[in-house]
Every structure is written in structure tokens, then in C-alpha cells.
Coordinates of C-alpha atoms in Angstrom, one line a residue:
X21 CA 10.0 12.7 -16.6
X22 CA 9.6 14.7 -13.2
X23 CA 6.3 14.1 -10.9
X24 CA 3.8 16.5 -12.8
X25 CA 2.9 20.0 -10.7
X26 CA -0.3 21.9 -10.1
X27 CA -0.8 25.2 -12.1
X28 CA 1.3 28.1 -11.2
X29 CA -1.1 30.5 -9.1
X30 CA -1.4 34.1 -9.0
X31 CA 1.0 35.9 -5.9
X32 CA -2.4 37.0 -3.7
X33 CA -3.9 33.5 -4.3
X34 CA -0.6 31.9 -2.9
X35 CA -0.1 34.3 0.0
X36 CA -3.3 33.3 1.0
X37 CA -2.7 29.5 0.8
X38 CA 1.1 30.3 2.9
X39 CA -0.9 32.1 5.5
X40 CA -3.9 29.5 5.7
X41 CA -4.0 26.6 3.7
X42 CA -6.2 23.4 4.5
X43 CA -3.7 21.0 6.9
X44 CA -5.5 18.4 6.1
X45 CA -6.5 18.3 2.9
X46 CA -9.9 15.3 1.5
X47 CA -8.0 13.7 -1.1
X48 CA -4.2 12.1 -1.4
X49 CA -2.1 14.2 -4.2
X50 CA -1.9 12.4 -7.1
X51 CA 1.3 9.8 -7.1
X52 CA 2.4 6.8 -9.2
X53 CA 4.9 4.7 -6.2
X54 CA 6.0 3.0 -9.8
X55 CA 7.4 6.8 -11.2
X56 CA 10.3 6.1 -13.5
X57 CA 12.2 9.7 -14.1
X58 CA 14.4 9.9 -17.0
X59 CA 17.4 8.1 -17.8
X60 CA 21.0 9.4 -15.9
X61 CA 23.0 11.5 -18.0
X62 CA 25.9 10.0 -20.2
X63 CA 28.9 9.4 -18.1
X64 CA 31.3 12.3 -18.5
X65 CA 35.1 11.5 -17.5
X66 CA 36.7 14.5 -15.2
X67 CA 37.3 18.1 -16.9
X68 CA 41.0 18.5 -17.9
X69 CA 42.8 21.0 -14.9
X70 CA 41.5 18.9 -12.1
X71 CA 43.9 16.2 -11.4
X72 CA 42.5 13.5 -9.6
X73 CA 38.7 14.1 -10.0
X74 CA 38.7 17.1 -7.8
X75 CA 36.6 19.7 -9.3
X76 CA 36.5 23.3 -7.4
X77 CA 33.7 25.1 -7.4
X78 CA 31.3 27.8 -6.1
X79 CA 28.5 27.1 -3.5
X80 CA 26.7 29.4 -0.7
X81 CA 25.1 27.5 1.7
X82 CA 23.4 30.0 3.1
X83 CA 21.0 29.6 -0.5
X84 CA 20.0 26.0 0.7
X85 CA 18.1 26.3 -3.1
X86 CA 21.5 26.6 -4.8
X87 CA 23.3 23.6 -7.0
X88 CA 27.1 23.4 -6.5
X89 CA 28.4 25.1 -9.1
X90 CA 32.2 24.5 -10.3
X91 CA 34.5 25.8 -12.9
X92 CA 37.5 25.2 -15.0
X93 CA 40.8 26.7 -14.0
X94 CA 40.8 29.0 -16.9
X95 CA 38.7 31.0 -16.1
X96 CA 35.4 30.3 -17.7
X97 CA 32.2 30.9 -16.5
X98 CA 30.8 28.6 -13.6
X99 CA 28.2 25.3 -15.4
X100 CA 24.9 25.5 -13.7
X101 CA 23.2 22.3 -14.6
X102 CA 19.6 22.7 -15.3
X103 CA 19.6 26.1 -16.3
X104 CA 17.0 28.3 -14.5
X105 CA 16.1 25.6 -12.1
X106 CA 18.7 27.1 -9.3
X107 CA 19.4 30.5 -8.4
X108 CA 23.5 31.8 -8.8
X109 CA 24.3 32.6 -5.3
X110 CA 25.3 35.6 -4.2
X111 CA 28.7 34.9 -1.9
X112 CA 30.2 31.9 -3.6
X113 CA 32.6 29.7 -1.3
X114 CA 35.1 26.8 -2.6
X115 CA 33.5 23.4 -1.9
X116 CA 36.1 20.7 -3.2
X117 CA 34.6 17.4 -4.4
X118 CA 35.8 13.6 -3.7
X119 CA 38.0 12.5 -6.4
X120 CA 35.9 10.8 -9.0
X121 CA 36.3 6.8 -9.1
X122 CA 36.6 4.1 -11.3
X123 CA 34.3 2.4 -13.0
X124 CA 33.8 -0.7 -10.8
X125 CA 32.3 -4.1 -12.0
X126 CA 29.1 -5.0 -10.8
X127 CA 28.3 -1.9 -9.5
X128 CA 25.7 0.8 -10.2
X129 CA 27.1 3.7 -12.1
X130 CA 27.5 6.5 -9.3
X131 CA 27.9 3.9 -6.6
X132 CA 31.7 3.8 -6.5
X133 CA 31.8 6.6 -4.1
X134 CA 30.0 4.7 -1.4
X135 CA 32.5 1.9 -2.2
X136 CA 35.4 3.4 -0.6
X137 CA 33.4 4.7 2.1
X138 CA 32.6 3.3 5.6
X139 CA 31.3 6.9 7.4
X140 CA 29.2 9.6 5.3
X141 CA 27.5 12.8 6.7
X142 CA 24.6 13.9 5.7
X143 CA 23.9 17.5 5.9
X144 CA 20.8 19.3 5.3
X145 CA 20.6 23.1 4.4
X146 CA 19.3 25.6 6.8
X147 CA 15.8 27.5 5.4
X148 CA 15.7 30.8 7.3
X149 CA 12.8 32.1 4.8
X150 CA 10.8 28.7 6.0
X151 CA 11.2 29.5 9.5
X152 CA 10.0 33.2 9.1
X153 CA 7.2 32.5 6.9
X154 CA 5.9 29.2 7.3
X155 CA 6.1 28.0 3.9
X156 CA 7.2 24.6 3.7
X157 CA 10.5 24.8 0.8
X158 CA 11.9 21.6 -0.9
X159 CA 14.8 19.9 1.5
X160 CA 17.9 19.8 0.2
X161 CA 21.2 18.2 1.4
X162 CA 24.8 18.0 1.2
X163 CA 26.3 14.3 1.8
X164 CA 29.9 14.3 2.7
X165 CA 32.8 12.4 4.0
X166 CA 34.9 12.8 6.9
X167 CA 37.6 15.2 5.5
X168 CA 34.6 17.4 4.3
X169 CA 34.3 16.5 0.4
X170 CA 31.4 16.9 -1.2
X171 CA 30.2 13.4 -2.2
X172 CA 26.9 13.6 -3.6
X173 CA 23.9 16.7 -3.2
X174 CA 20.3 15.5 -3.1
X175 CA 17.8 17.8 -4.0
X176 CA 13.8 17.2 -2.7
X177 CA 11.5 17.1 -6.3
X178 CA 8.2 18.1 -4.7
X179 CA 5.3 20.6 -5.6
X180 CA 4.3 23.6 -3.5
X181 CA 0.6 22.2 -2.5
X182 CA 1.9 18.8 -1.8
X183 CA 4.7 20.1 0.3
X184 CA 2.6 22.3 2.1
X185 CA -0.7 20.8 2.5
X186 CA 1.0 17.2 3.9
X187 CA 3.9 18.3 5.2
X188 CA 5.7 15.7 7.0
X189 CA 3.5 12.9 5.4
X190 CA 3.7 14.7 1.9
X191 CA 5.1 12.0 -0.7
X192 CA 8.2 12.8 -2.2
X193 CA 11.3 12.8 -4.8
X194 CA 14.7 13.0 -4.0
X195 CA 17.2 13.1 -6.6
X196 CA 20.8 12.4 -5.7
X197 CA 23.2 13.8 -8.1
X198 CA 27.4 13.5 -8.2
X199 CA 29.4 16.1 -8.9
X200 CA 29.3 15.9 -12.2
X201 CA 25.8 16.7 -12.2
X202 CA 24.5 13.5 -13.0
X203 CA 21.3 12.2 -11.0
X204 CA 23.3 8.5 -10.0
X205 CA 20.0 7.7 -7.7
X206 CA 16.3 8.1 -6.8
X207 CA 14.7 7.6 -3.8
X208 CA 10.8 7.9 -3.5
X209 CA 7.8 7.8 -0.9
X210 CA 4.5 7.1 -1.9
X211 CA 1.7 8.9 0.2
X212 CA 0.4 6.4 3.0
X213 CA -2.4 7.9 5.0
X214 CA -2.1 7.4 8.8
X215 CA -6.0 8.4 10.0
X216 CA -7.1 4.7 10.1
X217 CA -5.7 2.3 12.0
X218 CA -2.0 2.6 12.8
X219 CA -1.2 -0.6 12.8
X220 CA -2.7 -1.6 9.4
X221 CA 0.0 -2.2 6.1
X222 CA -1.6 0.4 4.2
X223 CA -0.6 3.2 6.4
X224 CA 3.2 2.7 7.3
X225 CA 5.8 4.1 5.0
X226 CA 7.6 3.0 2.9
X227 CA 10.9 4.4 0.7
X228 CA 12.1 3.3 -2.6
X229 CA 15.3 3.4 -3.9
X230 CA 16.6 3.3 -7.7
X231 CA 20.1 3.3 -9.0
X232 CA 20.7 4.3 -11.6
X233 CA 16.8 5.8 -11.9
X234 CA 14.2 3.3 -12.9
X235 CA 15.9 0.9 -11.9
X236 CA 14.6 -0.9 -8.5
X237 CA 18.0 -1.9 -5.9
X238 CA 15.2 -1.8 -3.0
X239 CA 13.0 -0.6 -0.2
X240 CA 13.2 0.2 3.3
X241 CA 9.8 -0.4 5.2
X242 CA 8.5 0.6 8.2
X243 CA 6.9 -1.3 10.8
X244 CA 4.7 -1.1 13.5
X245 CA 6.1 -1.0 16.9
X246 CA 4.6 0.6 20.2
X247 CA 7.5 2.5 21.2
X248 CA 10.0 3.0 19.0
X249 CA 11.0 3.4 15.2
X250 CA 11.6 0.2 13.6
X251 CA 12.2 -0.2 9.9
X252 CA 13.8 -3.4 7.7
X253 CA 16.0 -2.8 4.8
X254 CA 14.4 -5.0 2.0
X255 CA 16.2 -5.7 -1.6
X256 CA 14.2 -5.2 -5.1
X257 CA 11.6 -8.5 -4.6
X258 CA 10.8 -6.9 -1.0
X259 CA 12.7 -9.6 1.2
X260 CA 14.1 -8.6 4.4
X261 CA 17.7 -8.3 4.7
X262 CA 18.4 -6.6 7.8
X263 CA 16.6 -4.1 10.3
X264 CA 17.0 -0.9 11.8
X265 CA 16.3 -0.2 15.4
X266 CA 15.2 3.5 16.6
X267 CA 15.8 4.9 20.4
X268 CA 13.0 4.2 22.8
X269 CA 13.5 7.6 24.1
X270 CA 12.3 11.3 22.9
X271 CA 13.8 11.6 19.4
X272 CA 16.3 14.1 19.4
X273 CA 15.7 16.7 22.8
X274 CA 19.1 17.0 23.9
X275 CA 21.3 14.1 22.6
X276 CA 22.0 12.4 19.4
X277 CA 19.5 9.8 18.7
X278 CA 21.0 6.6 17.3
X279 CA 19.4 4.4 14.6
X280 CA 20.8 1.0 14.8
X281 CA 21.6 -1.2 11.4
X282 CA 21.2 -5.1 12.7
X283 CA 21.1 -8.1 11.5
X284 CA 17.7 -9.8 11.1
X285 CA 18.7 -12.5 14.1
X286 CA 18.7 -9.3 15.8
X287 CA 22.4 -10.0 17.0
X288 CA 25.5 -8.7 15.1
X289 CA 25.3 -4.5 14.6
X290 CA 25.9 -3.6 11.1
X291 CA 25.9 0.0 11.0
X292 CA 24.3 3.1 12.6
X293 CA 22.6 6.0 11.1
X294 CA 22.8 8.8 14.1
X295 CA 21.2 12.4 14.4
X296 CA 23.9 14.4 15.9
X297 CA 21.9 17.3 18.2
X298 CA 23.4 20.2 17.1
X299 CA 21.9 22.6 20.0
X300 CA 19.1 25.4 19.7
X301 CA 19.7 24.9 15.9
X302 CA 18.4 21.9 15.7
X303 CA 15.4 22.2 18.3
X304 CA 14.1 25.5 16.2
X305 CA 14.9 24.3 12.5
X306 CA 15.3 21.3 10.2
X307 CA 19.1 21.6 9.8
X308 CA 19.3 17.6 10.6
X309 CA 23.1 16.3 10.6
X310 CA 23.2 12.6 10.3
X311 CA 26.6 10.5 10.3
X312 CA 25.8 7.4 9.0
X313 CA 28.1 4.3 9.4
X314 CA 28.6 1.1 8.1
X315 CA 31.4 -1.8 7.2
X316 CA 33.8 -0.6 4.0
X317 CA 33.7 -4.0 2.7
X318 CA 29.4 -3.5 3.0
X319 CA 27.8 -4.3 -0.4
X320 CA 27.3 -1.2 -1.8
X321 CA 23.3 -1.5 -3.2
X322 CA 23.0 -1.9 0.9
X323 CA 24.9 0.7 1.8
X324 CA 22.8 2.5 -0.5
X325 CA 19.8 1.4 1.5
X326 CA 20.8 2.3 4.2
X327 CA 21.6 5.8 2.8
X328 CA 18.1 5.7 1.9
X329 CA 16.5 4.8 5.3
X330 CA 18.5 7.8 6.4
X331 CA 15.7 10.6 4.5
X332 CA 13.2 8.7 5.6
X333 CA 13.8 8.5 9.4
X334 CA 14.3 12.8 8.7
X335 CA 11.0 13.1 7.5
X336 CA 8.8 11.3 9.9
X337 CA 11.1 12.1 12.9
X338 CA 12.7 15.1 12.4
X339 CA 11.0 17.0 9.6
X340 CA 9.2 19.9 11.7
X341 CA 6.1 22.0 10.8
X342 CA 6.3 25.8 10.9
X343 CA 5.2 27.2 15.0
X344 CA 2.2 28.8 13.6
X345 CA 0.4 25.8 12.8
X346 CA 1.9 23.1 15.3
X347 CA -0.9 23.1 17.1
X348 CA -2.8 21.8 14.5
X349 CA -0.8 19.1 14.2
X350 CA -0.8 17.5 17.7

């Protein structure tokens, strides 16, 4: 099951709601924070002419709407999975995949990538068509590891009102799929509203992830602090198990701005989860780099949460609106 969408509207009735539509809208979209999509796709091993798990395939990031597409060395046509859904690109480019992993014990199918990782990079695709028009497009991103494989692609599920009406408040979907198509995790915010008080529980955010979907591994939860971004990374019955620490400083004019995973003592560092500053590119659009870091020998449902705290630090810090309607926003 996917979160339900509004009626498709006629093209003049949406250019008018691109040029003009209602920033803040009287009621919350309609969400269920206990959504449970389908169930992940059978497990299916490597395709034969790939040795070692490393499918090749065909992916333009310059169509930040596009699935990473791959084929089989003979020759046959490139699988697109969910047909229709996302468009072929035009200039394809080889992306190479990590090699696929064992099964491990006691881990969640799809996990064992983040297993034999201790550094991931999570890169999110550039929207010129959002920057020229305004229209707020679903955020999509590519996670990979230091020698540039693709290890996972997460794709925003989110409808065009919600998207645009609430913008960086909107409540979201984001599926994370492996390479063999497969959505291995979920990771959902419910719509908090933030025009009572600020520091009341109702209003701060709040992200849950599911591996494999449906199924609960945990939450990472915001809380309130004067002057800087502090969140704790909570497991399925919503106890604490460590925090993360934001910089007291501007987030992200001119430097990288550093997340810090500690310990709920507040003294041993864990990890990191860093937004590298990429320049004029990432002052005028949303093409966030993260490089996220954490032990190897790290449980992996945590490293998983903190995978997840990642998305939600982008969209309440670094998710921008469109410079036409900034203003009415501040």
C-alpha cells in the first residue's frame, strides 16, 4: 500500500496552484504515522554474468526522477522496476553497484550492506526544473560508499499538494531500495505542526524507521533546545539509546556542519553525520552531500538509525523553499 494521493488536476488548475498556492494551508494532510506499505519483494540471488554481486547498469543523474537501471551482459534490454513510475533517461552512464552480501544471522534482510560499512555518502540529486519553477519535486538520493558504489537509492513517496503546500514541514515517505530493486527499508515523518508552542511534544519531529517495511527497528526524535539541533536515537519501544548533537553555529554558510552521534552520558563520540558545503551549489539548491560515519563493528538496526536521522536533519535544516516565496516563510 503507498500513502493515498489527491485527484490528478487539470494542467491550468495546477499552473495556477505552482504559481500561487496557499503556504499555509487550515488543515494537516491526511497521514496515518502507523502506515505499513507492502511487504519487500522476494529475495532474488545476483543475475548470472555479474560475478561477485556487481551489476552494471544505466543511470543519468542529471534525471534526479530516474531509477538505476541495469542490464545483463547479453545484451538485453535494461529492467526498469515499477514500470511507468520513472522516466528512461536520455544519456545513460555506468553506475557499478556494491557486491551483493550474504545473508547474515540476526540481521534485517537488506541490512548486510551497512554491515561491512563504517563511512556511507549520502547524495541527493540536483532538481534544476525545481529551482526554475518553484515546484517543490520528490527528493531523491543516491547512498554510496567510499570507492563510489552504489549502495542503496531512496526515493521520496510524497504527493504534489502535500509536498508543496508544507514544504519543509510536509510529512513524508522515503523508500530505500538495494540494487536489486527491492524496498529493504522505510523511513517515515508524521506531520507535527510547529504554530503553537515550540517547546510543546506535539510539535517536534519525529522519524520512523522500518526494516524490512512494517516492521518497527526505531525512531529518532527531536528535542527542544534553544540553540542548536538536538535529536536522540530511540529503538522500537521509544527508549533512548544515544543522542545526536547539532552545531551551535549557522547551519551550513560556508563550512561543513557536523552532527555529532554520542553517547547518552554525553561522553564517548559514536559517530558523525556531516553536511559537506559544496560551494554556490549548495547555498542555491538542495543538492545536500552528507558523509555519515560510525564504528564497523556498530549494530547495524543503529547504524540504520542513524542513516535515518540523516533525512531528517536534511529536511528541517537544509531542505530549502523556492526564492519566490521565501519571504513568506521567514
Amino acid at each position: 500500500m503507498s500513502v493515498p494521493t489527491g485527484p490528478e488536476q487539470p494542467a491550468d488548475e495546477m499552473e495556477n496552484q505552482i504559481t500561487s498556492p496557499d503556504p499555509r494551508p487550515g488543515a494537516p494532510p491526511e497521514y496515518n504515522s502507523h502506515f505499513v506499505p507492502g511487504p519487500p519483494g522476494p529475495a532474488v540471488p545476483p543475475p548470472a554474468g555479474h560475478p561477485g554481486g556487481l551489476p552494471v547498469g544505466h543511470y543519468s543523474p542529471h534525471q534526479p526522477t530516474t531509477f538505476p537501471l541495469y542490464t545483463h551482459t547479453g545484451g538485453s534490454q535494461p529492467i526498469q522496476y515499477q514500470p511507468g513510475k520513472y522516466p528512461a533517461p536520455q544519456h545513460s552512464a555506468p553506475v557499478v553497484w556494491m557486491p551483493v552480501p550474504t545473508v547474515m544471522p540476526n540481521c534485517p534482510p537488506g541490512l548486510e550492506y551497512l554491515a561491512q560499512l563504517d563511512n556511507i555518502h549520502v547524495l541527493q540529486h540536483f532538481e534544476p526544473l525545481e529551482m526554475i519553477t518553484g515546484f517543490e519535486t520528490n527528493n531523491t538520493y543516491d547512498i554510496k560508499n567510499n570507492l563510489g558504489q552504489m549502495v542503496y537509492f531512496v526515493t521520496e513517496d510524497t504527493d504534489d499538494y502535500t509536498r508543496n503546500a508544507y514544504r519543509t514541514l510536509r510529512p513524508f515517505v522515503l523508500r530505500v531500495t538495494d540494487c536489486m530493486g527491492r524496498e529493504v527499508m522505510t523511513m517515515q515523518r508524521p506531520f507535527r505542526c510547529t504554530c503553537c508552542c515550540f517547546c510543546c511534544p506535539s510539535t517536534r519531529q519525529e522519524l520512523e524507521v522500518q526494516c524490512p517495511p512494517g516492521v518497527t527497528i526505531g525512531f529518532v526524535a527531536e528535542h527542544w533546545n534553544l540553540c542548536r539541533a538536538v535529536y536522540s536515537i530511540q529503538n522500537e519501544k521509544k527508549e533512548d539509546m544515544m543522542g545526536v548533537l547539532g552545531p551551535c553555529s549557522t547551519y551550513g554558510c560556508g563550512s561543513d556542519s557536523v552532527f555529532e552521534v554520542i553517547s547518552l552520558d554525553g561522553v564517548s563520540s559514536i559517530g558523525s553525520i556531516t553536511r559537506k558545503w559544496n560551494g554556490v551549489l549548495s547555498a542555491m539548491s538542495d543538492a545536500d552531500h552528507f558523509e555519515i560515519h560510525f564504528p564497523l563493528d556498530l549494530d547495524v538496526t543503529v547504524k540504520a538509525m542513524i542513516f535515518g536521522a540523516c533525512f531528517l536533519i536534511d529536511f528541517m535544516y537544509f531542505e530549502s523553499s523556492p526564492p519566490q516565496r521565501s519571504s513568506t516563510h521567514n
